[in-house]
GROMACS .gro file of C-alpha atoms in nm:
model
  474
    1MET     CA    1  -0.299   1.394   3.146
    2SER     CA    2  -0.046   1.234   3.360
    3ASP     CA    3   0.283   1.012   3.249
    4LYS     CA    4   0.191   0.653   3.418
    5LEU     CA    5   0.545   0.515   3.382
    6ASN     CA    6   0.677   0.851   3.597
    7SER     CA    7   0.451   0.746   3.795
    8SER     CA    8   0.529   0.414   3.893
    9GLY     CA    9   0.854   0.414   3.920
   10GLY     CA   10   1.109   0.613   3.769
   11THR     CA   11   1.290   0.632   3.384
   12PRO     CA   12   1.296   0.330   3.187
   13PRO     CA   13   1.635   0.194   3.116
   14ALA     CA   14   1.815   0.329   2.756
   15GLU     CA   15   1.845   0.024   2.530
   16GLY     CA   16   2.113  -0.170   2.562
   17SER     CA   17   2.233  -0.041   2.875
   18GLN     CA   18   2.386  -0.298   3.150
   19SER     CA   19   2.264  -0.106   3.415
   20GLY     CA   20   1.917  -0.036   3.285
   21VAL     CA   21   1.887  -0.417   3.246
   22ALA     CA   22   1.978  -0.425   3.613
   23THR     CA   23   1.702  -0.186   3.696
   24GLY     CA   24   1.465  -0.350   3.475
   25ALA     CA   25   1.522  -0.689   3.629
   26SER     CA   26   1.518  -0.521   3.987
   27ALA     CA   27   1.150  -0.341   3.908
   28ALA     CA   28   1.064  -0.694   3.789
   29ASN     CA   29   1.133  -0.863   4.106
   30GLN     CA   30   0.953  -0.594   4.277
   31THR     CA   31   0.630  -0.684   4.128
   32GLY     CA   32   0.668  -1.012   4.068
   33THR     CA   33   0.726  -1.040   3.714
   34SER     CA   34   1.028  -1.236   3.556
   35ALA     CA   35   1.335  -1.082   3.509
   36ALA     CA   36   1.382  -1.244   3.174
   37ALA     CA   37   1.035  -1.116   3.116
   38LYS     CA   38   1.199  -0.714   3.139
   39THR     CA   39   1.509  -0.798   2.919
   40PRO     CA   40   1.427  -0.581   2.611
   41GLU     CA   41   1.456  -0.766   2.284
   42ASN     CA   42   1.725  -0.670   1.998
   43PRO     CA   43   1.554  -0.434   1.794
   44ALA     CA   44   1.693  -0.563   1.492
   45LYS     CA   45   1.614  -0.893   1.570
   46VAL     CA   46   1.236  -0.794   1.604
   47ALA     CA   47   1.248  -0.626   1.285
   48PHE     CA   48   1.366  -0.925   1.100
   49ALA     CA   49   1.116  -1.147   1.241
   50SER     CA   50   0.844  -0.908   1.144
   51PHE     CA   51   0.974  -0.860   0.814
   52VAL     CA   52   0.970  -1.263   0.747
   53GLY     CA   53   0.633  -1.302   0.878
   54THR     CA   54   0.498  -1.027   0.734
   55ALA     CA   55   0.660  -1.176   0.374
   56ILE     CA   56   0.506  -1.509   0.417
   57GLU     CA   57   0.179  -1.419   0.525
   58TRP     CA   58   0.172  -1.107   0.209
   59TYR     CA   59   0.284  -1.394  -0.035
   60ASP     CA   60  -0.027  -1.582   0.093
   61TYR     CA   61  -0.257  -1.279   0.031
   62PHE     CA   62  -0.116  -1.196  -0.299
   63LEU     CA   63  -0.065  -1.590  -0.452
   64PHE     CA   64  -0.520  -1.494  -0.468
   65GLY     CA   65  -0.409  -1.185  -0.637
   66THR     CA   66  -0.252  -1.281  -0.925
   67ALA     CA   67  -0.427  -1.625  -0.931
   68ALA     CA   68  -0.764  -1.439  -0.956
   69VAL     CA   69  -0.635  -1.293  -1.291
   70LEU     CA   70  -0.476  -1.516  -1.429
   71VAL     CA   71  -0.631  -1.874  -1.361
   72LEU     CA   72  -0.950  -1.861  -1.109
   73ASN     CA   73  -1.177  -1.735  -1.317
   74ASP     CA   74  -1.178  -2.017  -1.580
   75GLN     CA   75  -1.178  -2.258  -1.264
   76PHE     CA   76  -1.447  -2.121  -1.059
   77PHE     CA   77  -1.650  -1.946  -1.305
   78PRO     CA   78  -1.649  -2.110  -1.655
   79SER     CA   79  -2.007  -2.054  -1.742
   80LEU     CA   80  -1.978  -1.682  -1.743
   81SER     CA   81  -1.867  -1.463  -2.028
   82PRO     CA   82  -1.507  -1.374  -2.031
   83VAL     CA   83  -1.562  -1.019  -1.858
   84ALA     CA   84  -1.805  -1.192  -1.627
   85SER     CA   85  -1.538  -1.402  -1.526
   86GLN     CA   86  -1.281  -1.178  -1.479
   87LEU     CA   87  -1.520  -0.970  -1.251
   88SER     CA   88  -1.652  -1.254  -1.052
   89ALA     CA   89  -1.281  -1.346  -1.010
   90LEU     CA   90  -1.193  -0.975  -0.905
   91ALA     CA   91  -1.484  -0.940  -0.693
   92THR     CA   92  -1.358  -1.247  -0.501
   93PHE     CA   93  -1.029  -1.101  -0.422
   94ALA     CA   94  -1.190  -0.794  -0.320
   95VAL     CA   95  -1.420  -0.970  -0.074
   96ALA     CA   96  -1.134  -1.014   0.210
   97PHE     CA   97  -1.095  -0.658   0.210
   98ILE     CA   98  -1.474  -0.695   0.386
   99ALA     CA   99  -1.332  -0.936   0.646
  100ARG     CA  100  -1.016  -0.736   0.684
  101PRO     CA  101  -1.156  -0.456   0.933
  102VAL     CA  102  -1.337  -0.750   1.107
  103GLY     CA  103  -1.035  -0.912   1.164
  104GLY     CA  104  -0.846  -0.576   1.253
  105LEU     CA  105  -1.101  -0.519   1.537
  106VAL     CA  106  -1.092  -0.866   1.673
  107PHE     CA  107  -0.708  -0.897   1.678
  108GLY     CA  108  -0.670  -0.548   1.801
  109HIS     CA  109  -0.892  -0.585   2.102
  110PHE     CA  110  -0.693  -0.892   2.250
  111GLY     CA  111  -0.354  -0.755   2.095
  112ASP     CA  112  -0.444  -0.457   2.341
  113ARG     CA  113  -0.542  -0.659   2.605
  114ILE     CA  114  -0.348  -0.997   2.591
  115GLY     CA  115  -0.032  -0.922   2.429
  116ARG     CA  116   0.074  -0.855   2.011
  117LYS     CA  117   0.283  -1.184   2.004
  118GLN     CA  118   0.015  -1.414   2.058
  119MET     CA  119  -0.203  -1.247   1.788
  120LEU     CA  120   0.072  -1.258   1.534
  121VAL     CA  121   0.116  -1.633   1.599
  122LEU     CA  122  -0.271  -1.682   1.560
  123SER     CA  123  -0.298  -1.464   1.230
  124LEU     CA  124   0.039  -1.654   1.065
  125LEU     CA  125  -0.160  -1.982   1.121
  126MET     CA  126  -0.519  -1.847   0.990
  127MET     CA  127  -0.335  -1.709   0.718
  128GLY     CA  128  -0.152  -2.016   0.635
  129GLY     CA  129  -0.430  -2.256   0.688
  130ALA     CA  130  -0.636  -2.089   0.456
  131THR     CA  131  -0.397  -2.059   0.187
  132VAL     CA  132  -0.275  -2.433   0.171
  133ALA     CA  133  -0.679  -2.535   0.177
  134ILE     CA  134  -0.723  -2.313  -0.139
  135GLY     CA  135  -0.420  -2.486  -0.337
  136LEU     CA  136  -0.662  -2.845  -0.261
  137LEU     CA  137  -0.940  -2.659  -0.304
  138PRO     CA  138  -1.153  -2.884  -0.646
  139GLY     CA  139  -1.261  -2.628  -0.899
  140TYR     CA  140  -1.650  -2.621  -1.073
  141THR     CA  141  -1.613  -2.858  -1.283
  142THR     CA  142  -1.605  -3.118  -1.034
  143ILE     CA  143  -1.807  -3.017  -0.749
  144GLY     CA  144  -1.992  -2.733  -0.910
  145ILE     CA  145  -2.177  -2.435  -0.756
  146ALA     CA  146  -1.959  -2.516  -0.407
  147ALA     CA  147  -1.660  -2.426  -0.553
  148PRO     CA  148  -1.672  -2.068  -0.599
  149ILE     CA  149  -1.844  -2.065  -0.248
  150LEU     CA  150  -1.597  -2.245  -0.052
  151LEU     CA  151  -1.309  -2.013  -0.241
  152VAL     CA  152  -1.477  -1.700  -0.093
  153VAL     CA  153  -1.544  -1.830   0.220
  154LEU     CA  154  -1.108  -1.913   0.255
  155ARG     CA  155  -1.082  -1.592   0.102
  156LEU     CA  156  -1.256  -1.437   0.389
  157ILE     CA  157  -1.071  -1.607   0.655
  158GLN     CA  158  -0.728  -1.540   0.467
  159GLY     CA  159  -0.902  -1.176   0.504
  160PHE     CA  160  -1.002  -1.242   0.856
  161GLY     CA  161  -0.591  -1.350   0.924
  162VAL     CA  162  -0.405  -1.070   0.751
  163GLY     CA  163  -0.666  -0.819   0.940
  164GLY     CA  164  -0.434  -0.904   1.250
  165GLU     CA  165  -0.134  -0.901   1.068
  166TRP     CA  166  -0.022  -0.499   1.014
  167GLY     CA  167  -0.126  -0.384   1.323
  168GLY     CA  168   0.063  -0.661   1.513
  169ALA     CA  169   0.428  -0.706   1.328
  170VAL     CA  170   0.426  -0.314   1.288
  171LEU     CA  171   0.403  -0.262   1.667
  172MET     CA  172   0.643  -0.544   1.774
  173ALA     CA  173   0.865  -0.342   1.557
  174VAL     CA  174   0.783   0.027   1.617
  175GLU     CA  175   0.742  -0.040   2.069
  176HIS     CA  176   1.095  -0.252   2.046
  177ALA     CA  177   1.261   0.025   1.863
  178PRO     CA  178   1.453   0.309   1.991
  179ARG     CA  179   1.199   0.619   1.982
  180HIS     CA  180   1.412   0.824   1.749
  181LYS     CA  181   1.417   0.538   1.522
  182ARG     CA  182   1.089   0.454   1.483
  183ALA     CA  183   1.039   0.495   1.110
  184PHE     CA  184   1.369   0.306   1.018
  185TYR     CA  185   1.245  -0.021   1.236
  186GLY     CA  186   0.896   0.027   1.181
  187SER     CA  187   0.963  -0.036   0.820
  188TRP     CA  188   1.081  -0.372   0.802
  189PRO     CA  189   0.741  -0.513   0.814
  190GLN     CA  190   0.632  -0.244   0.539
  191ALA     CA  191   0.946  -0.437   0.356
  192GLY     CA  192   0.760  -0.736   0.402
  193VAL     CA  193   0.496  -0.644   0.208
  194PRO     CA  194   0.668  -0.631  -0.147
  195ALA     CA  195   0.856  -0.915  -0.014
  196GLY     CA  196   0.521  -1.128  -0.083
  197SER     CA  197   0.448  -0.972  -0.380
  198LEU     CA  198   0.831  -1.105  -0.505
  199LEU     CA  199   0.769  -1.429  -0.396
  200SER     CA  200   0.426  -1.478  -0.511
  201SER     CA  201   0.505  -1.316  -0.870
  202GLY     CA  202   0.826  -1.530  -0.895
  203ALA     CA  203   0.624  -1.848  -0.799
  204PHE     CA  204   0.356  -1.767  -1.051
  205PHE     CA  205   0.633  -1.694  -1.320
  206LEU     CA  206   0.809  -1.979  -1.281
  207VAL     CA  207   0.497  -2.191  -1.282
  208GLN     CA  208   0.304  -2.084  -1.570
  209MET     CA  209   0.601  -2.163  -1.773
  210MET     CA  210   0.413  -2.485  -1.793
  211PRO     CA  211   0.224  -2.594  -2.071
  212ASP     CA  212  -0.104  -2.442  -2.033
  213GLU     CA  213  -0.353  -2.742  -1.985
  214GLN     CA  214  -0.070  -2.874  -1.692
  215PHE     CA  215  -0.089  -2.505  -1.554
  216LEU     CA  216  -0.491  -2.468  -1.573
  217THR     CA  217  -0.540  -2.832  -1.423
  218TRP     CA  218  -0.266  -2.819  -1.115
  219GLY     CA  219   0.022  -2.583  -1.141
  220TRP     CA  220  -0.178  -2.311  -1.038
  221ARG     CA  221  -0.231  -2.507  -0.695
  222ILE     CA  222   0.189  -2.508  -0.644
  223PRO     CA  223   0.210  -2.179  -0.500
  224PHE     CA  224  -0.031  -2.222  -0.256
  225LEU     CA  225   0.048  -2.557  -0.089
  226VAL     CA  226   0.477  -2.433  -0.048
  227SER     CA  227   0.316  -2.184   0.137
  228ALA     CA  228   0.291  -2.462   0.414
  229LEU     CA  229   0.661  -2.472   0.446
  230LEU     CA  230   0.729  -2.095   0.455
  231VAL     CA  231   0.413  -2.071   0.735
  232LEU     CA  232   0.603  -2.311   0.940
  233VAL     CA  233   0.938  -2.143   0.935
  234GLY     CA  234   0.733  -1.801   1.045
  235PHE     CA  235   0.564  -1.967   1.294
  236VAL     CA  236   0.897  -2.109   1.447
  237ILE     CA  237   1.052  -1.716   1.426
  238ARG     CA  238   0.731  -1.576   1.597
  239LEU     CA  239   0.761  -1.784   1.860
  240LYS     CA  240   1.075  -1.696   1.991
  241LEU     CA  241   1.015  -1.347   2.023
  242GLU     CA  242   0.919  -1.155   2.386
  243ASP     CA  243   0.576  -0.906   2.358
  244SER     CA  244   0.693  -0.569   2.373
  245PRO     CA  245   0.806  -0.343   2.631
  246ASP     CA  246   0.499  -0.151   2.591
  247MET     CA  247   0.222  -0.463   2.647
  248GLN     CA  248   0.475  -0.599   2.935
  249LYS     CA  249   0.476  -0.289   3.132
  250MET     CA  250   0.071  -0.263   3.073
  251HIS     CA  251   0.085  -0.597   3.215
  252GLU     CA  252   0.287  -0.543   3.526
  253ASP     CA  253   0.037  -0.164   3.605
  254GLU     CA  254  -0.261  -0.366   3.434
  255SER     CA  255  -0.318  -0.017   3.259
  256HIS     CA  256  -0.475  -0.184   2.954
  257ALA     CA  257  -0.801  -0.051   2.801
  258VAL     CA  258  -1.152  -0.256   2.954
  259VAL     CA  259  -1.274  -0.199   2.570
  260PRO     CA  260  -1.024  -0.078   2.370
  261ALA     CA  261  -1.233  -0.021   2.040
  262LEU     CA  262  -1.471   0.187   2.239
  263GLU     CA  263  -1.190   0.381   2.394
  264MET     CA  264  -1.064   0.408   2.068
  265PHE     CA  265  -1.356   0.554   1.903
  266ARG     CA  266  -1.442   0.787   2.183
  267ASP     CA  267  -1.115   0.952   2.216
  268HIS     CA  268  -0.895   0.922   1.896
  269LYS     CA  269  -1.184   1.003   1.629
  270HIS     CA  270  -0.966   1.213   1.447
  271SER     CA  271  -0.641   1.006   1.466
  272LEU     CA  272  -0.871   0.707   1.340
  273LEU     CA  273  -0.984   0.905   1.043
  274VAL     CA  274  -0.618   1.065   0.919
  275GLY     CA  275  -0.486   0.672   0.997
  276ILE     CA  276  -0.768   0.544   0.760
  277PHE     CA  277  -0.704   0.791   0.447
  278THR     CA  278  -0.287   0.767   0.492
  279LEU     CA  279  -0.292   0.474   0.298
  280VAL     CA  280  -0.537   0.544   0.035
  281GLY     CA  281  -0.321   0.636  -0.225
  282SER     CA  282  -0.002   0.440  -0.180
  283ASN     CA  283  -0.254   0.114  -0.165
  284THR     CA  284  -0.442   0.226  -0.461
  285LEU     CA  285  -0.134   0.225  -0.654
  286PHE     CA  286   0.015  -0.073  -0.521
  287TYR     CA  287  -0.316  -0.308  -0.653
  288LEU     CA  288  -0.307  -0.101  -0.988
  289VAL     CA  289  -0.011  -0.229  -1.053
  290THR     CA  290   0.005  -0.537  -0.921
  291VAL     CA  291  -0.322  -0.655  -1.009
  292TYR     CA  292  -0.501  -0.400  -1.238
  293LEU     CA  293  -0.184  -0.388  -1.457
  294LEU     CA  294  -0.116  -0.768  -1.488
  295ALA     CA  295  -0.439  -0.831  -1.651
  296LEU     CA  296  -0.454  -0.521  -1.903
  297ALA     CA  297  -0.119  -0.517  -2.028
  298PRO     CA  298  -0.114  -0.850  -2.193
  299ALA     CA  299  -0.438  -0.821  -2.320
  300GLU     CA  300  -0.387  -0.420  -2.455
  301THR     CA  301  -0.040  -0.473  -2.546
  302ASP     CA  302   0.196  -0.748  -2.682
  303MET     CA  303   0.397  -0.819  -2.359
  304SER     CA  304   0.331  -1.133  -2.190
  305ARG     CA  305   0.162  -1.193  -1.860
  306GLY     CA  306   0.548  -1.370  -1.819
  307THR     CA  307   0.690  -1.065  -1.865
  308VAL     CA  308   0.476  -0.837  -1.676
  309LEU     CA  309   0.547  -1.039  -1.393
  310LEU     CA  310   0.889  -0.987  -1.427
  311ALA     CA  311   0.859  -0.606  -1.433
  312ILE     CA  312   0.608  -0.617  -1.123
  313ALA     CA  313   0.889  -0.865  -0.923
  314PHE     CA  314   1.177  -0.653  -1.012
  315GLY     CA  315   0.989  -0.315  -0.899
  316SER     CA  316   0.908  -0.528  -0.600
  317LEU     CA  317   1.257  -0.581  -0.505
  318LEU     CA  318   1.379  -0.221  -0.548
  319ASP     CA  319   1.097  -0.159  -0.301
  320ILE     CA  320   1.263  -0.394  -0.087
  321ILE     CA  321   1.591  -0.212  -0.098
  322ALA     CA  322   1.373   0.149  -0.066
  323ILE     CA  323   1.135   0.136   0.246
  324PRO     CA  324   1.425   0.127   0.503
  325LEU     CA  325   1.645   0.390   0.357
  326VAL     CA  326   1.369   0.602   0.331
  327ALA     CA  327   1.267   0.509   0.636
  328ILE     CA  328   1.620   0.715   0.760
  329PHE     CA  329   1.566   1.016   0.607
  330ALA     CA  330   1.230   1.062   0.765
  331ASP     CA  331   1.378   0.973   1.114
  332GLN     CA  332   1.603   1.268   1.020
  333HIS     CA  333   1.363   1.473   0.869
  334GLY     CA  334   1.009   1.385   0.989
  335LYS     CA  335   0.728   1.131   0.931
  336LYS     CA  336   0.498   1.388   0.787
  337LYS     CA  337   0.704   1.560   0.570
  338MET     CA  338   0.816   1.282   0.390
  339MET     CA  339   0.511   1.130   0.367
  340ILE     CA  340   0.383   1.439   0.189
  341VAL     CA  341   0.630   1.492  -0.026
  342GLY     CA  342   0.589   1.118  -0.146
  343SER     CA  343   0.197   1.163  -0.212
  344LEU     CA  344   0.303   1.460  -0.424
  345VAL     CA  345   0.547   1.292  -0.567
  346THR     CA  346   0.325   0.944  -0.668
  347ALA     CA  347   0.041   1.174  -0.786
  348ALA     CA  348   0.283   1.346  -1.062
  349VAL     CA  349   0.432   1.023  -1.186
  350SER     CA  350   0.077   0.797  -1.215
  351VAL     CA  351   0.042   0.928  -1.585
  352PRO     CA  352   0.373   0.842  -1.684
  353ILE     CA  353   0.373   0.488  -1.504
  354PHE     CA  354   0.057   0.391  -1.717
  355ALA     CA  355   0.234   0.567  -2.025
  356LEU     CA  356   0.511   0.344  -1.973
  357MET     CA  357   0.343   0.013  -1.888
  358MET     CA  358   0.063   0.051  -2.176
  359SER     CA  359   0.391   0.107  -2.475
  360GLY     CA  360   0.386  -0.248  -2.486
  361GLN     CA  361   0.833  -0.240  -2.440
  362THR     CA  362   0.980  -0.427  -2.222
  363TRP     CA  363   1.218  -0.177  -2.133
  364ALA     CA  364   0.948   0.025  -2.062
  365ALA     CA  365   0.777  -0.217  -1.802
  366TYR     CA  366   1.087  -0.201  -1.583
  367ALA     CA  367   1.100   0.155  -1.628
  368ALA     CA  368   0.726   0.175  -1.499
  369MET     CA  369   0.783  -0.021  -1.211
  370VAL     CA  370   1.111   0.190  -1.106
  371LEU     CA  371   0.871   0.482  -1.070
  372ALA     CA  372   0.575   0.284  -0.915
  373PHE     CA  373   0.784   0.111  -0.639
  374PRO     CA  374   1.067   0.266  -0.511
  375ILE     CA  375   1.000   0.578  -0.621
  376GLY     CA  376   0.611   0.586  -0.549
  377HIS     CA  377   0.520   0.360  -0.309
  378SER     CA  378   0.790   0.356  -0.095
  379PHE     CA  379   0.832   0.702   0.022
  380VAL     CA  380   0.451   0.705   0.173
  381TYR     CA  381   0.426   0.301   0.258
  382ALA     CA  382   0.787   0.315   0.424
  383THR     CA  383   0.747   0.579   0.688
  384SER     CA  384   0.363   0.538   0.708
  385SER     CA  385   0.398   0.222   1.021
  386GLY     CA  386   0.563   0.464   1.273
  387PHE     CA  387   0.315   0.768   1.191
  388ILE     CA  388   0.019   0.573   1.206
  389ALA     CA  389   0.151   0.409   1.577
  390GLU     CA  390   0.230   0.742   1.713
  391LEU     CA  391  -0.121   0.854   1.645
  392PHE     CA  392  -0.270   0.638   1.907
  393GLU     CA  393  -0.172   0.542   2.258
  394PRO     CA  394  -0.018   0.218   2.334
  395ARG     CA  395  -0.341   0.093   2.523
  396VAL     CA  396  -0.551   0.138   2.218
  397ARG     CA  397  -0.252   0.106   1.955
  398TYR     CA  398  -0.310  -0.247   1.823
  399THR     CA  399  -0.664  -0.166   1.754
  400GLY     CA  400  -0.632   0.175   1.617
  401ALA     CA  401  -0.383   0.098   1.367
  402SER     CA  402  -0.558  -0.264   1.262
  403ILE     CA  403  -0.899  -0.101   1.191
  404SER     CA  404  -0.742   0.205   1.002
  405TYR     CA  405  -0.505   0.005   0.785
  406GLN     CA  406  -0.786  -0.220   0.733
  407LEU     CA  407  -1.040   0.039   0.676
  408CYS     CA  408  -0.830   0.215   0.439
  409GLY     CA  409  -0.783  -0.112   0.230
  410LEU     CA  410  -1.137  -0.159   0.224
  411ILE     CA  411  -1.216   0.179   0.050
  412SER     CA  412  -0.904   0.221  -0.150
  413SER     CA  413  -0.711  -0.154  -0.273
  414ALA     CA  414  -1.044  -0.367  -0.273
  415PRO     CA  415  -1.224  -0.142  -0.527
  416ALA     CA  416  -0.936  -0.069  -0.702
  417PRO     CA  417  -0.911  -0.323  -0.949
  418LEU     CA  418  -1.278  -0.340  -1.020
  419ILE     CA  419  -1.302   0.055  -1.054
  420SER     CA  420  -1.001   0.061  -1.300
  421THR     CA  421  -1.156  -0.235  -1.481
  422SER     CA  422  -1.504  -0.086  -1.512
  423LEU     CA  423  -1.322   0.282  -1.624
  424PHE     CA  424  -1.112   0.117  -1.916
  425ALA     CA  425  -1.446  -0.061  -2.025
  426ALA     CA  426  -1.656   0.240  -2.025
  427THR     CA  427  -1.392   0.490  -2.185
  428GLY     CA  428  -1.153   0.280  -2.395
  429SER     CA  429  -0.836   0.431  -2.253
  430TRP     CA  430  -0.602   0.386  -1.916
  431VAL     CA  431  -0.575   0.741  -1.883
  432PRO     CA  432  -0.909   0.794  -1.660
  433VAL     CA  433  -0.728   0.479  -1.417
  434ALA     CA  434  -0.417   0.668  -1.445
  435LEU     CA  435  -0.616   1.001  -1.269
  436TYR     CA  436  -0.776   0.815  -1.090
  437MET     CA  437  -0.461   0.664  -0.918
  438ALA     CA  438  -0.336   1.041  -0.927
  439ALA     CA  439  -0.622   1.163  -0.726
  440THR     CA  440  -0.604   0.914  -0.438
  441GLN     CA  441  -0.260   1.005  -0.404
  442LEU     CA  442  -0.365   1.406  -0.347
  443LEU     CA  443  -0.634   1.250  -0.130
  444ALA     CA  444  -0.401   1.105   0.117
  445ALA     CA  445  -0.173   1.429   0.156
  446LEU     CA  446  -0.434   1.664   0.260
  447PHE     CA  447  -0.511   1.403   0.540
  448ILE     CA  448  -0.164   1.341   0.637
  449ALA     CA  449  -0.100   1.730   0.695
  450THR     CA  450  -0.385   1.704   0.944
  451ALA     CA  451  -0.249   1.453   1.190
  452LYS     CA  452  -0.197   1.540   1.518
  453PRO     CA  453   0.035   1.268   1.666
  454LYS     CA  454  -0.044   1.192   2.007
  455ASP     CA  455   0.277   1.039   2.081
  456GLU     CA  456   0.560   1.182   1.829
  457VAL     CA  457   0.916   1.186   1.798
  458LYS     CA  458   1.068   1.513   1.701
  459ALA     CA  459   1.264   1.443   1.372
  460ASP     CA  460   1.593   1.615   1.596
  461GLU     CA  461   1.479   1.419   1.940
  462PRO     CA  462   1.740   1.221   2.079
  463GLY     CA  463   1.477   1.006   2.255
  464PRO     CA  464   1.516   0.671   2.493
  465SER     CA  465   1.407   0.339   2.350
  466THR     CA  466   1.028   0.279   2.374
  467PRO     CA  467   1.015   0.112   2.726
  468GLY     CA  468   0.970   0.500   2.819
  469SER     CA  469   0.673   0.550   2.568
  470PRO     CA  470   0.393   0.732   2.728
  471ILE     CA  471   0.122   0.552   2.869
  472THR     CA  472  -0.176   0.779   2.970
  473ALA     CA  473  -0.339   0.717   3.301
  474ARG     CA  474  -0.724   0.732   3.258
   0.00000   0.00000   0.00000
């Protein structure tokens, strides 16, 4: 396959080079594109903006998971038995995962055709609007059956919006980054996910300290309504970014895929399969720890929900710090190797995580979160953004990365709390749940080992900045 960049006009400028900027400006003038559009963004600025925007969107998304465990069953399913009410609330949480692949497909199509930036702004507004609406939604006692129906609709909108968030945020960071530092810069939107978990856990820790009557009546709505301010911040930050160099180059060359999804399914079948299963273990771990254990530990031990929320927030904080550090090692030693090792380590600590958490001791809950987040979750999740991006060519990358990530969420994240609840109900033991989590890690390692990236950067390759990455001619 031919390299379209080389055929269209020489070697791209190096990151930060003055002569490179001048060369880029000259090329832009020759093609009728403004010089300003060709000036590369500082990759650190883009990575930080991706981190902030992703943290806000996942704050919105995780609020629902926390609320589903703590309050939504009473507010929207009061006529059911306690177990059925809890399962209904968790099912409402899971329904968003059905919409996520659809959102990934739609946002991916326009992200590959129009631009990464525009889709990121739209996904942020969609997610924020749905979250605020949930905070204003009357309960079952006020509007009857319409309440849970509207709750499901708003959760579907959340899922559709977040379906386009991950792929766009990751690609903005990865495609602006120097090629030999893709894992590091791509890890910043990854760190936004535990940051969102930290914010949502912290918000609910504060409001659940209210008297139960006030918390159940209106206090739980406050974290959802606060989202309006956070979305405004993220909106301003994202509007100031330029689109990625790969996207600008495709505009210049008019080399977009006509229908990115069709091309991706035709030419990247194995990459899609690997992308789907890359995070099956990491996602299962994350949702069992942040959603399922939040319900199980207070019910089966003497720990309060506040203690568990603080432990989750502590683990999330460590995860934010660990993710970019792990990514540095991945750039040095290889993404695939790091992710396989991380999956095996997480499988090994699955039973200890549950054993510590279910001991009922506060110190053990914090120790469990250390194993779960900076040791388990970060080793795979930190590296996955650059790894999955390299599975696909730029012209179908938004579509491929988004569908991979969102289908993975559908088969791993969505059913994890439901499967775990059913396993515990059937056996009365947490051991099968821990073994289920370990098995997903081994499955992920198996698929990661078969990966054949299409745009891979070797660990010792002093590659140029991403504007030089290949855009393959058809």
